[in-house]
mmCIF file of C-alpha atoms and ligand atoms in Angstrom:
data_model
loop_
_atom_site.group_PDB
_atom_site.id
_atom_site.type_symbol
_atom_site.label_atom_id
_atom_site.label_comp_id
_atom_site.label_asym_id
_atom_site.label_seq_id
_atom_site.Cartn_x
_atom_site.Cartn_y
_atom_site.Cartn_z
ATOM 1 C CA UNK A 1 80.788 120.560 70.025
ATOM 2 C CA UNK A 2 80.638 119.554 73.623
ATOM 3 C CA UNK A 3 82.449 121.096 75.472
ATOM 4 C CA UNK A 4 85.168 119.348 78.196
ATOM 5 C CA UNK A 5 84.961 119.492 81.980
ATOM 6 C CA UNK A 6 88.539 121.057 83.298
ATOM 7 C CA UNK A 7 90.140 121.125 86.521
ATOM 8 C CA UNK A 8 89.671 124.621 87.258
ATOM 9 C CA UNK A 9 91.685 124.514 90.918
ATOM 10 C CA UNK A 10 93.014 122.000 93.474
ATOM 11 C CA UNK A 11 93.535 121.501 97.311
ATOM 12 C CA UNK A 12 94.684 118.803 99.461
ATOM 13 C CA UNK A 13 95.008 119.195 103.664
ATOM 14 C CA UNK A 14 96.782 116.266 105.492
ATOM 15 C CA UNK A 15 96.791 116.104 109.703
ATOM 16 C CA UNK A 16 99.993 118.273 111.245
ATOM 17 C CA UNK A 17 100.845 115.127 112.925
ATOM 18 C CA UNK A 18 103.610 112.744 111.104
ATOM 19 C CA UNK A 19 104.561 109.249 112.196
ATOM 20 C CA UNK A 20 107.631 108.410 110.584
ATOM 21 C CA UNK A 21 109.189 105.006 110.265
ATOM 22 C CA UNK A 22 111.140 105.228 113.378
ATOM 23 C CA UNK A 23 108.796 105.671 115.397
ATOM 24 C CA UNK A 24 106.798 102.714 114.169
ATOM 25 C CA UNK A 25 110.105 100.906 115.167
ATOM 26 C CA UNK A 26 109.622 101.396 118.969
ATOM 27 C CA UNK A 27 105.717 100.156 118.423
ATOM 28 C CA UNK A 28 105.779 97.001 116.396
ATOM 29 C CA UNK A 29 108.420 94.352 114.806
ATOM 30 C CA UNK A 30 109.353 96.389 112.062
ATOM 31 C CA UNK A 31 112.415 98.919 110.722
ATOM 32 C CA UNK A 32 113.144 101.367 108.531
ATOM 33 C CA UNK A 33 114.915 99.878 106.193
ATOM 34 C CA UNK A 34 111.828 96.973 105.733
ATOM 35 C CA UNK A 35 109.395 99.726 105.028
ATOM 36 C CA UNK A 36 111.224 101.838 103.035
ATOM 37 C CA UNK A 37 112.517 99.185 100.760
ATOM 38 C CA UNK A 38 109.590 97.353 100.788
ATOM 39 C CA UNK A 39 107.147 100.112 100.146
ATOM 40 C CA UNK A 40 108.938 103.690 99.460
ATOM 41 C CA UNK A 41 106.924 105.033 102.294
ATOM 42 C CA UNK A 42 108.965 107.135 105.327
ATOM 43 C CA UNK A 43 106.524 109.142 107.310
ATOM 44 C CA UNK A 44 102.618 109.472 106.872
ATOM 45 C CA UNK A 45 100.152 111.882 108.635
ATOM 46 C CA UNK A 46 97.533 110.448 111.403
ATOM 47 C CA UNK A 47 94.807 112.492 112.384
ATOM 48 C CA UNK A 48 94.716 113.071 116.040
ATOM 49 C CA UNK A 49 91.453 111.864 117.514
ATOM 50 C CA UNK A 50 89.302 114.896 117.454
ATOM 51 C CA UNK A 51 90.010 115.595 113.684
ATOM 52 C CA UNK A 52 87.689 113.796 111.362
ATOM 53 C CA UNK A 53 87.569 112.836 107.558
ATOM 54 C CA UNK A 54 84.975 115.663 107.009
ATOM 55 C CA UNK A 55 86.984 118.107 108.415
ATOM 56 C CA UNK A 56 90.081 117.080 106.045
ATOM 57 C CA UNK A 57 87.932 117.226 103.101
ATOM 58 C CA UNK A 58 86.631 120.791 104.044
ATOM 59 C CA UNK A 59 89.808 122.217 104.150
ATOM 60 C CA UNK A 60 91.217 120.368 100.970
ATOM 61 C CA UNK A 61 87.869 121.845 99.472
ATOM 62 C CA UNK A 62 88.328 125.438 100.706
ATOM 63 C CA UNK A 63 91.736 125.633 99.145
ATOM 64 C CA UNK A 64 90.379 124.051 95.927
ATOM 65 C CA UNK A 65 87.910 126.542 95.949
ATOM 66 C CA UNK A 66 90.112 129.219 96.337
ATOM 67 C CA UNK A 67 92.589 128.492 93.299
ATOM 68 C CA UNK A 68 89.876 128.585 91.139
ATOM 69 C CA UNK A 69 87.830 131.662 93.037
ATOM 70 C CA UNK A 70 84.668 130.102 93.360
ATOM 71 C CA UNK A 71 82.288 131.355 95.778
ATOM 72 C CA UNK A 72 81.103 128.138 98.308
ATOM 73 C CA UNK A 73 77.649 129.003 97.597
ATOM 74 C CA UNK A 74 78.060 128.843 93.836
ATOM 75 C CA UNK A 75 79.327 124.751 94.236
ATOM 76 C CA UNK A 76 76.457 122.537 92.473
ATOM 77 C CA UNK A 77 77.608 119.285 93.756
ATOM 78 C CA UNK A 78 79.780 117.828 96.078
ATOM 79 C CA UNK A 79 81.468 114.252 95.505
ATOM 80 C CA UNK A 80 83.135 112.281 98.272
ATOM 81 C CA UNK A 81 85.084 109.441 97.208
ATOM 82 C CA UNK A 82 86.129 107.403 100.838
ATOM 83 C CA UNK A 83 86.384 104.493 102.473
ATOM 84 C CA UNK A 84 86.609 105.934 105.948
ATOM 85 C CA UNK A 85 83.150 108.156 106.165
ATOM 86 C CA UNK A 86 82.820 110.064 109.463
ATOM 87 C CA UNK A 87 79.896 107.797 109.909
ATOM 88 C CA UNK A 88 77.346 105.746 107.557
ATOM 89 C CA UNK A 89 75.024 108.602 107.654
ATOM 90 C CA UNK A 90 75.110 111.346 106.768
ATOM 91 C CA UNK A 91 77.987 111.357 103.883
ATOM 92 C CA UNK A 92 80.646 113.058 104.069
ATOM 93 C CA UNK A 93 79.558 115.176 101.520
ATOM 94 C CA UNK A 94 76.863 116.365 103.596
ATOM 95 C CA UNK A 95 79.132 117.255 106.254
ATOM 96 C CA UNK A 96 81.244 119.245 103.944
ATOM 97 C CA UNK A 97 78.639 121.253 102.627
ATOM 98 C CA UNK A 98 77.840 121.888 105.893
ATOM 99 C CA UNK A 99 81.262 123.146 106.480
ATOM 100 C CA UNK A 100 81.593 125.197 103.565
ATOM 101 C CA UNK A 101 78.145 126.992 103.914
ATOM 102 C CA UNK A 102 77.798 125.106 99.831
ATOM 103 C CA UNK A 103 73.836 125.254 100.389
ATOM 104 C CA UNK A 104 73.274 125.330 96.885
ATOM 105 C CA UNK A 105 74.928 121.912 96.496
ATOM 106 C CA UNK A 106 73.906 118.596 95.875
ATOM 107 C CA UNK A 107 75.838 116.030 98.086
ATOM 108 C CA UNK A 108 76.361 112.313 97.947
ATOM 109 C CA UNK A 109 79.649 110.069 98.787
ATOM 110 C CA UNK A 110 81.235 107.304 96.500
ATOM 111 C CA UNK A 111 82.448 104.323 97.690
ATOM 112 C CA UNK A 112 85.097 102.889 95.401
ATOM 113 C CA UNK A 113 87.788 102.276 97.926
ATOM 114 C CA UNK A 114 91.328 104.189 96.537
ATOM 115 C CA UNK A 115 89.665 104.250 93.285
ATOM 116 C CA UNK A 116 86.980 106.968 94.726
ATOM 117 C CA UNK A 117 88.675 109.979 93.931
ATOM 118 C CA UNK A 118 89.230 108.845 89.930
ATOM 119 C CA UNK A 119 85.524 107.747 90.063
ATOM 120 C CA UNK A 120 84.302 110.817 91.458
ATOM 121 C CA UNK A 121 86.004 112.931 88.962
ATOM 122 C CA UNK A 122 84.800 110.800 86.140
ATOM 123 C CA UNK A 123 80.887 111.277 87.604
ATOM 124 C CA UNK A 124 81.565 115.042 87.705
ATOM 125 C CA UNK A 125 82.750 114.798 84.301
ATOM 126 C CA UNK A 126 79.373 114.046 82.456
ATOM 127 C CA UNK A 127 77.554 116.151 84.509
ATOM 128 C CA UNK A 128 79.715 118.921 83.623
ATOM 129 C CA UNK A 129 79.655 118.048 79.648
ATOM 130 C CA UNK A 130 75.686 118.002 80.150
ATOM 131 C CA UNK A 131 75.519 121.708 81.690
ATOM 132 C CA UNK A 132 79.631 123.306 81.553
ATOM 133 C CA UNK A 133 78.406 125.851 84.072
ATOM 134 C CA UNK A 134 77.781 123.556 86.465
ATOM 135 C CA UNK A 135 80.508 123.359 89.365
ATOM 136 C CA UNK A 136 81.740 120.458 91.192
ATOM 137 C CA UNK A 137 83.740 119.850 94.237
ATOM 138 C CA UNK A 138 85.551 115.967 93.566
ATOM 139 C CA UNK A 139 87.116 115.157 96.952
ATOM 140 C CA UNK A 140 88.988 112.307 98.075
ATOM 141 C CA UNK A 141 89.202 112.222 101.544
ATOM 142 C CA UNK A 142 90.129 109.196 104.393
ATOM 143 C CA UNK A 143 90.936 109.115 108.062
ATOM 144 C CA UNK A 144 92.718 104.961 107.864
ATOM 145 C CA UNK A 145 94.105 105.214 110.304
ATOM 146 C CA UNK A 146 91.102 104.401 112.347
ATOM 147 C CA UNK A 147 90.580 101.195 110.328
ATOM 148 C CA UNK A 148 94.074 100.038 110.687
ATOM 149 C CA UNK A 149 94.920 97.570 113.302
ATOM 150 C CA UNK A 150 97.979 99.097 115.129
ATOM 151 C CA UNK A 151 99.674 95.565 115.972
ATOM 152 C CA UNK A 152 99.100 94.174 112.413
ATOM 153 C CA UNK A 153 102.698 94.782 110.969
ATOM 154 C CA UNK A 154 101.974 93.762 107.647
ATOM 155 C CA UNK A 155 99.099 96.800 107.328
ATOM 156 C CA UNK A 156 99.983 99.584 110.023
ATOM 157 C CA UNK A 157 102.615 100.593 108.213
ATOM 158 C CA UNK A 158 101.106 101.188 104.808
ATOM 159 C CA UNK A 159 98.561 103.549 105.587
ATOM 160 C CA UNK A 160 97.486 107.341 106.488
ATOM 161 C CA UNK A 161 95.375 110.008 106.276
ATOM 162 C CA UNK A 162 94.525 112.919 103.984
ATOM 163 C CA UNK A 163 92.505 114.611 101.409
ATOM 164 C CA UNK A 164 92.544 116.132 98.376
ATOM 165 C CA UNK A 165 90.032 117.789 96.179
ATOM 166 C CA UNK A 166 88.855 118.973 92.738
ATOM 167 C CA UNK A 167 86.735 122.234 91.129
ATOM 168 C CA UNK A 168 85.224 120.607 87.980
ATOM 169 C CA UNK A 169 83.552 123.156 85.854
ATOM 170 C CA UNK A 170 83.559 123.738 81.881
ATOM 171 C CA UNK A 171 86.593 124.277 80.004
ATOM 172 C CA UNK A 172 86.616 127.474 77.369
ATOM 173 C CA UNK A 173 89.714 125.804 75.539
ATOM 174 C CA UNK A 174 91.020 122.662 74.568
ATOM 175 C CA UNK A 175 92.110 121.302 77.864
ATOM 176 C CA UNK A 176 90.055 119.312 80.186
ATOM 177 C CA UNK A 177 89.355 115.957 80.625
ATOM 178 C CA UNK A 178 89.563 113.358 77.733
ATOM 179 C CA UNK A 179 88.943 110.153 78.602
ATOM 180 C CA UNK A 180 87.454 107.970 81.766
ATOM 181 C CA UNK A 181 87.472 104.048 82.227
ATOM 182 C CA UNK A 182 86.272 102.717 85.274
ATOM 183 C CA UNK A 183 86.417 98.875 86.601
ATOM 184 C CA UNK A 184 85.569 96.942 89.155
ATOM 185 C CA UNK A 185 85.988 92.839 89.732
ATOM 186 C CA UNK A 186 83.619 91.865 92.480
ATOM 187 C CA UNK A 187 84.733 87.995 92.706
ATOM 188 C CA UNK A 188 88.069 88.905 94.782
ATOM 189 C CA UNK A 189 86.142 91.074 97.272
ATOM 190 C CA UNK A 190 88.053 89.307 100.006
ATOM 191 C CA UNK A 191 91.621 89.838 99.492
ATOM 192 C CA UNK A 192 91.330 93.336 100.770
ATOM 193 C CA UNK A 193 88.300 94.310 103.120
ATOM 194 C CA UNK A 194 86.797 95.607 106.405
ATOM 195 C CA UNK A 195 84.348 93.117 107.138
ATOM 196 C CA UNK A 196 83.019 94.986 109.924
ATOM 197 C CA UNK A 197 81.087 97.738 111.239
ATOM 198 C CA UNK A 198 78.595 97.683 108.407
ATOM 199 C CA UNK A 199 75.041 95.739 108.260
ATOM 200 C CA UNK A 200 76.617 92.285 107.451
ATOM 201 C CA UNK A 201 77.966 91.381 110.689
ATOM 202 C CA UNK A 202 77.293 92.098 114.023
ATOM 203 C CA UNK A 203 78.743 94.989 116.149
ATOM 204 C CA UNK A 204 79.321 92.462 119.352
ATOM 205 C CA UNK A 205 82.777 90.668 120.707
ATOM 206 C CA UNK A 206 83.500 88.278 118.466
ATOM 207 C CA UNK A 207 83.745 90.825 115.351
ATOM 208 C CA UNK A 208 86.178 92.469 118.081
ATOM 209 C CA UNK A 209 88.039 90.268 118.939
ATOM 210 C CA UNK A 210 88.945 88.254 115.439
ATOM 211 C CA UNK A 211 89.896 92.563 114.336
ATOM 212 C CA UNK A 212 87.194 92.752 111.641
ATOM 213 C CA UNK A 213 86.671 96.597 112.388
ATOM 214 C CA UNK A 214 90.303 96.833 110.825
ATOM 215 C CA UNK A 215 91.682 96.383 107.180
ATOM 216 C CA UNK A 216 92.481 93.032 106.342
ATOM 217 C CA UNK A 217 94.771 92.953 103.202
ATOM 218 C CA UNK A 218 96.417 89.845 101.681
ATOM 219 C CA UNK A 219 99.174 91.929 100.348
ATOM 220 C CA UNK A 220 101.223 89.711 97.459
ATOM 221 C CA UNK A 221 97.943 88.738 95.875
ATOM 222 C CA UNK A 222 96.819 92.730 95.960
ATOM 223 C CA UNK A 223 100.100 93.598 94.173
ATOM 224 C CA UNK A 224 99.905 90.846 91.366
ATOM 225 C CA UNK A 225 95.967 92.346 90.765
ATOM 226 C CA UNK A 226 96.666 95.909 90.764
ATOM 227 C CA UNK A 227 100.250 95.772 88.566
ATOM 228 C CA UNK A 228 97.979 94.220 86.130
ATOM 229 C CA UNK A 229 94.825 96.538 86.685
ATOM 230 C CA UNK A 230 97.250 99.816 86.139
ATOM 231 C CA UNK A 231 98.720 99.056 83.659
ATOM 232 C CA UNK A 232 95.781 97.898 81.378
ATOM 233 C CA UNK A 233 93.881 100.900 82.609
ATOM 234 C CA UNK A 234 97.054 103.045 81.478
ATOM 235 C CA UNK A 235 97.232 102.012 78.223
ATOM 236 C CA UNK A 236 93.226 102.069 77.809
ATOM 237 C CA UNK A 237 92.673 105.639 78.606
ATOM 238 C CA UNK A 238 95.633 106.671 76.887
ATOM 239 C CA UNK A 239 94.282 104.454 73.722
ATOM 240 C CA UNK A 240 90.973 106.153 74.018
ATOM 241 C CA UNK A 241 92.626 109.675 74.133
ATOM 242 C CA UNK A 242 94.381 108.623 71.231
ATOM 243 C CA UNK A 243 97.838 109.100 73.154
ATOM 244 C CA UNK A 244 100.692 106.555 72.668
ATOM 245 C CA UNK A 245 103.585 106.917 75.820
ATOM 246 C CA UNK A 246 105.149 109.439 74.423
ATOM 247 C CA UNK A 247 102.389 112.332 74.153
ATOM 248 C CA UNK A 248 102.478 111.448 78.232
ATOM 249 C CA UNK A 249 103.813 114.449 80.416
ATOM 250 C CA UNK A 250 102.826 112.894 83.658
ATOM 251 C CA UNK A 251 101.598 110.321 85.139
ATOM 252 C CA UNK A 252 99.835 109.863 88.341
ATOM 253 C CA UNK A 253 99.368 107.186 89.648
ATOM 254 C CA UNK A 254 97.538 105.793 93.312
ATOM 255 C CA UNK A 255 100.275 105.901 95.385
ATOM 256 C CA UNK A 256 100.053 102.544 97.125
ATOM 257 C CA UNK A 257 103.825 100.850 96.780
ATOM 258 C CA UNK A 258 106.720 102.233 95.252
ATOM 259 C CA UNK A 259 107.564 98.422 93.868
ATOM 260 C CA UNK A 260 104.225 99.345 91.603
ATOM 261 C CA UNK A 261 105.561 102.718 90.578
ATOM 262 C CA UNK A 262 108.483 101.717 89.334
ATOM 263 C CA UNK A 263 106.928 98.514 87.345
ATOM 264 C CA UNK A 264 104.308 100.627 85.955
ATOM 265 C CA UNK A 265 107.163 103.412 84.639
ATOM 266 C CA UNK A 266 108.858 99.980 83.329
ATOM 267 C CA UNK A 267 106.566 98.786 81.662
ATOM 268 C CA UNK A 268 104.696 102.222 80.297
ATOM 269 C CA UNK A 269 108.390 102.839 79.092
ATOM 270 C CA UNK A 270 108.237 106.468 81.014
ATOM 271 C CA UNK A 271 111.522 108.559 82.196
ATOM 272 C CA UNK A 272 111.659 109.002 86.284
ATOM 273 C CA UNK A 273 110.785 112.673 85.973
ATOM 274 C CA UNK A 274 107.193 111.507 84.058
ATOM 275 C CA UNK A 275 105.920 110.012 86.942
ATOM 276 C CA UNK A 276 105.090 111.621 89.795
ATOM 277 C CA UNK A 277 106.375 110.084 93.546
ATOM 278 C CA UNK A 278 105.043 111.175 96.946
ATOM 279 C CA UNK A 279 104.469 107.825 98.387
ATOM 280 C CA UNK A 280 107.527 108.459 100.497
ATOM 281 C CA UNK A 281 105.551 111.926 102.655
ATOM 282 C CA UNK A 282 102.249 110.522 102.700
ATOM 283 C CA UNK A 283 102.000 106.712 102.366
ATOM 284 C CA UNK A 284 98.671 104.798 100.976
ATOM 285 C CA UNK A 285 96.100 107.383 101.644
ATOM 286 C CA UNK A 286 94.102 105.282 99.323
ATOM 287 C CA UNK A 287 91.458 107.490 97.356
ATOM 288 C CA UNK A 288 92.953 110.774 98.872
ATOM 289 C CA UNK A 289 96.181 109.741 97.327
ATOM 290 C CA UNK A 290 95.696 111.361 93.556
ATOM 291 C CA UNK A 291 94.094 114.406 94.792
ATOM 292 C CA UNK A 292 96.805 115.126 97.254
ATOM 293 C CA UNK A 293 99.470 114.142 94.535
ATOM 294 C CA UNK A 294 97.800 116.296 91.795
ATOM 295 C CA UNK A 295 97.472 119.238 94.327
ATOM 296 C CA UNK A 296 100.695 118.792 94.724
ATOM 297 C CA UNK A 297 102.222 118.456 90.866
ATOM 298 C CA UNK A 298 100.316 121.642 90.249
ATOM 299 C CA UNK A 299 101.460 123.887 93.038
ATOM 300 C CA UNK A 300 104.632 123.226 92.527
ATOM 301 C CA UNK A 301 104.488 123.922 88.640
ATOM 302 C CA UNK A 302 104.846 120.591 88.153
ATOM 303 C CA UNK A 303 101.704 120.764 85.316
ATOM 304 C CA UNK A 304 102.179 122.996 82.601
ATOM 305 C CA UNK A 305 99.130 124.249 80.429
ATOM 306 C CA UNK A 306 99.131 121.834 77.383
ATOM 307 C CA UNK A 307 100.234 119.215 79.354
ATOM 308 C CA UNK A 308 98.769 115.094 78.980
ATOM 309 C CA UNK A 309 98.333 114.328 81.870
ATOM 310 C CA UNK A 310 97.582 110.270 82.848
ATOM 311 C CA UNK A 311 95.658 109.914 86.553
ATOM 312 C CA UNK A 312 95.081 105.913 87.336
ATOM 313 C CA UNK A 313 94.047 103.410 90.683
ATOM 314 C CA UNK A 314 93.417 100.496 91.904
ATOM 315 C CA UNK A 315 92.046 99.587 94.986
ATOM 316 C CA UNK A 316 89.795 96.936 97.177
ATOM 317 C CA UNK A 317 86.293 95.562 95.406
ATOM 318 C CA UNK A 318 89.024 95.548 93.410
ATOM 319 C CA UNK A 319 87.590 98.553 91.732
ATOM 320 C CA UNK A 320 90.220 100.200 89.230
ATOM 321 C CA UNK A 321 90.393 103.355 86.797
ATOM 322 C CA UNK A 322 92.167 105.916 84.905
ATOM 323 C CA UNK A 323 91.328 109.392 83.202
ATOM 324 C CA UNK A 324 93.050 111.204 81.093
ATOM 325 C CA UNK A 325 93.126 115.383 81.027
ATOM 326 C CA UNK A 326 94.794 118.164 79.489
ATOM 327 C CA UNK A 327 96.112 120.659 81.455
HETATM 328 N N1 ACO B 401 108.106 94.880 108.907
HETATM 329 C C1 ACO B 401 108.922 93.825 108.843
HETATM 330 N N2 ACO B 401 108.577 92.657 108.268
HETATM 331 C C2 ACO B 401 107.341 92.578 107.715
HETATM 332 C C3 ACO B 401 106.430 93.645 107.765
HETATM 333 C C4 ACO B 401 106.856 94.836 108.383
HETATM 334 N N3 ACO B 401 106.063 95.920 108.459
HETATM 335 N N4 ACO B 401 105.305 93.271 107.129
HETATM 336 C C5 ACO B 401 105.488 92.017 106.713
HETATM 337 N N5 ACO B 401 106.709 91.592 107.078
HETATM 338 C C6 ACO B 401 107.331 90.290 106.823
HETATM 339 C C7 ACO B 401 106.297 89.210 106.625
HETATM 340 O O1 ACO B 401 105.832 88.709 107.863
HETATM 341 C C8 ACO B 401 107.078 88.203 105.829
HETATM 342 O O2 ACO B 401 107.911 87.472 106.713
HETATM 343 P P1 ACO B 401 108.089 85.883 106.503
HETATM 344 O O3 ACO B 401 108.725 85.747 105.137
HETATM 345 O O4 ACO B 401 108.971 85.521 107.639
HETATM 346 O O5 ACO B 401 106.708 85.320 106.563
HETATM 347 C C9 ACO B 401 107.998 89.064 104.964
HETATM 348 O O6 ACO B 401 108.042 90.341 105.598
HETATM 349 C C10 ACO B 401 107.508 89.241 103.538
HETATM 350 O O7 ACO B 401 106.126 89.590 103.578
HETATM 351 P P2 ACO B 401 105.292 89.834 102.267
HETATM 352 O O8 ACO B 401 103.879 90.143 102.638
HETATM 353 O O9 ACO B 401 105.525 88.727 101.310
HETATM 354 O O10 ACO B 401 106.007 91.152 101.736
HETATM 355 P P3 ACO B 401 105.856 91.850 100.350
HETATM 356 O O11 ACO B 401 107.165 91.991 99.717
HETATM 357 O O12 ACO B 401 104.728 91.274 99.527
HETATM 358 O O13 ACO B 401 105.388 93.328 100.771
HETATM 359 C C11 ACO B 401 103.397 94.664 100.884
HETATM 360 C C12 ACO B 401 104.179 93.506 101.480
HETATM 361 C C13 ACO B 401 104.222 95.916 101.017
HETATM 362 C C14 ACO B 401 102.098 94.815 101.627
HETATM 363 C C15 ACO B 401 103.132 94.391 99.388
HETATM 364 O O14 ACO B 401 102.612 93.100 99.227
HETATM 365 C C16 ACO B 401 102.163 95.379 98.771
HETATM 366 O O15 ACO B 401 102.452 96.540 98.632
HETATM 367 N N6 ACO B 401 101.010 94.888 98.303
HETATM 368 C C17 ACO B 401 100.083 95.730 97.549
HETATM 369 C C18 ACO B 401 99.350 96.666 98.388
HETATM 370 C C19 ACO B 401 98.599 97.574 97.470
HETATM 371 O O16 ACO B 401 98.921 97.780 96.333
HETATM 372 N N7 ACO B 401 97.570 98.161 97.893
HETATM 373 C C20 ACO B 401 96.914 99.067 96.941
HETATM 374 C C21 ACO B 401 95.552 98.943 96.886
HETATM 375 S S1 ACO B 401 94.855 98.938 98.416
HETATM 376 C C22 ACO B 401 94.653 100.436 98.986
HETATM 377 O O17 ACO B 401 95.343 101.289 98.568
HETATM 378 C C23 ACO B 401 93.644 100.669 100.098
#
């Protein structure tokens, strides 16, 4: 029988430095109450300017590493899902190895926008069913707040920085992962981008000056897509587990608008206690939001051994995807 790849430990690190609502008040045309209502978010974390996505990732890493007592130089391969790289090259993978002292390890990024993390894990899935005693670091890891325009109320608000990560290995028992869908729909590239600062455009004024080096997001048309997206992706991997909604223990979900939380627990027919909520400490940390979530359902006993548990994004490309895993 092949065997599953498990989660064997988790870590997430996030900047010290918090930026609640209020103090967005005294930067742009915006309040509270707008935000909150409007998105569930009321503080996120911003990196200060000398701490970099690689460095985030490293640290989520090391305490990943050290839940499940792996060595650094035993890692195989390390997976960076982002959006945000420290730079186009190297990868941040690279850079993390370097950090870690992983020399043993392969290294390569993913870019899959928020969905990087969930496609990342899925990648270090069959690897792991070919050889179980290979281990993975999956990381999702962004700094967005370098790619957010500051006076752009309609994005600034939404998003942060973070990372989270993942030791893949093989599972002895019947937990591990069950089931991975991944999607992607290239025709609607354009309703959430940053045009800029790769080979497509030039690096001059203009690109400047019309804020392509930022996120550009048309917002209603991005919620429409991904309430759809989730929720088919939901009840896909749980089909393919063979799960109906109520073998589900928890569900994690990107953690992009609490609006989408709460139509996804709607319509997936889950209690509030099934679905798990930290949009409100962290904001859209887009593919560092599941790891950080996940690191944090599991430290604080929130995943029980046994447990289904239902991870699932959606993000710009669109690209979109769910797994499904017992703890
Ligand atoms: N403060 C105050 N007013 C604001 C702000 C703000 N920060 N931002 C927008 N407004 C105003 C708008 O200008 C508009 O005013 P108008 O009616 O006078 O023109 C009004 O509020 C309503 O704006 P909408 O954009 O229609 O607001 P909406 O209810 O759609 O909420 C939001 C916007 C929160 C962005 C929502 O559309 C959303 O969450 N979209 C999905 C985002 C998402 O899911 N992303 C996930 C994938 S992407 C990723 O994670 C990287």
């Amino acid at each position: 029988m092949i065997k599953r790849s498990k989660i064997a430990g988790t870590g997430s690190c996030v900047p010290v430095k918090v930026l609640t609502n209020k103090d967005l008040e005294s930067m742009i045309d915006t309040s509270d109450e707008w935000i909150t209502t409007r998105t569930g978010i009321r503080q996120r974390h911003i990196a200060e300017p000398d701490e970099n996505n690689s460095d985030l990732a490293a640290e989520a890493a090391r305490r990943a590493l050290s839940m499940a007592g792996v060595d650094a130089a035993d890692v195989d391969l390390i997976i960076v899902g982002t959006l945000t790289p420290d730079m186009p090259m190297p990868s941040v993978a690279c850079l993390v190895q370097k950090a870690l002292g992983a020399w043993n390890a392969g290294a390569f990024d993913v870019s899959a926008t928020c969905s990087g993390f969930l496609y990342s894990l899925s990648i270090a899935d069959k690897f792991v069913k070919e050889n179980p005693a290979m281990k993975i670091l999956a990381i999702g890891s962004e700094v967005l707040s370098r790619r957010t325009n500051w006076q752009d109320r309609t994005t600034c608000v939404l998003f942060a920085d973070g990372a989270g990560a993942a030791l893949v290995t093989g599972s002895d028992d019947q937990s591990g992962l069950i089931s991975t869908c991944l999607h992607a729909d290239g025709k609607v590239w354009d309703l959430l981008t940053i045009r800029g600062l790769g080979t497509a455009y030039p690096v001059d004024q203009d690109l400047l000056s019309k804020g392509w080096q930022y996120i550009e997001m048309k917002g209603r048309d991005v919620f429409k897509h991904a309430v759809k997206a989730l929720e088919s992706v939901a009840n896909e991997c749980m089909e393919r587990a063979g799960w109906n909604n109520d073998d589900l223990d928890l569900l994690i979900a990107h953690q992009a608008n609490i609006r989408i939380l709460d139509f996804l627990r709607e319509r997936l027919n889950l209690p509030s206690e099934k679905v798990f909520i930290n949009i409100d400490k962290y904001g859209n940390t887009s593919a560092a939001s599941i790891p950080i979530a996940l690191d944090e359902a599991n430290r604080g006993g929130r995943l029980k051994k046994g447990d289904n548990i239902l991870l699932i994004s959606f993000g710009g490309g669109f690209t979109w995807a769910g797994v499904t895993m017992r703890w």
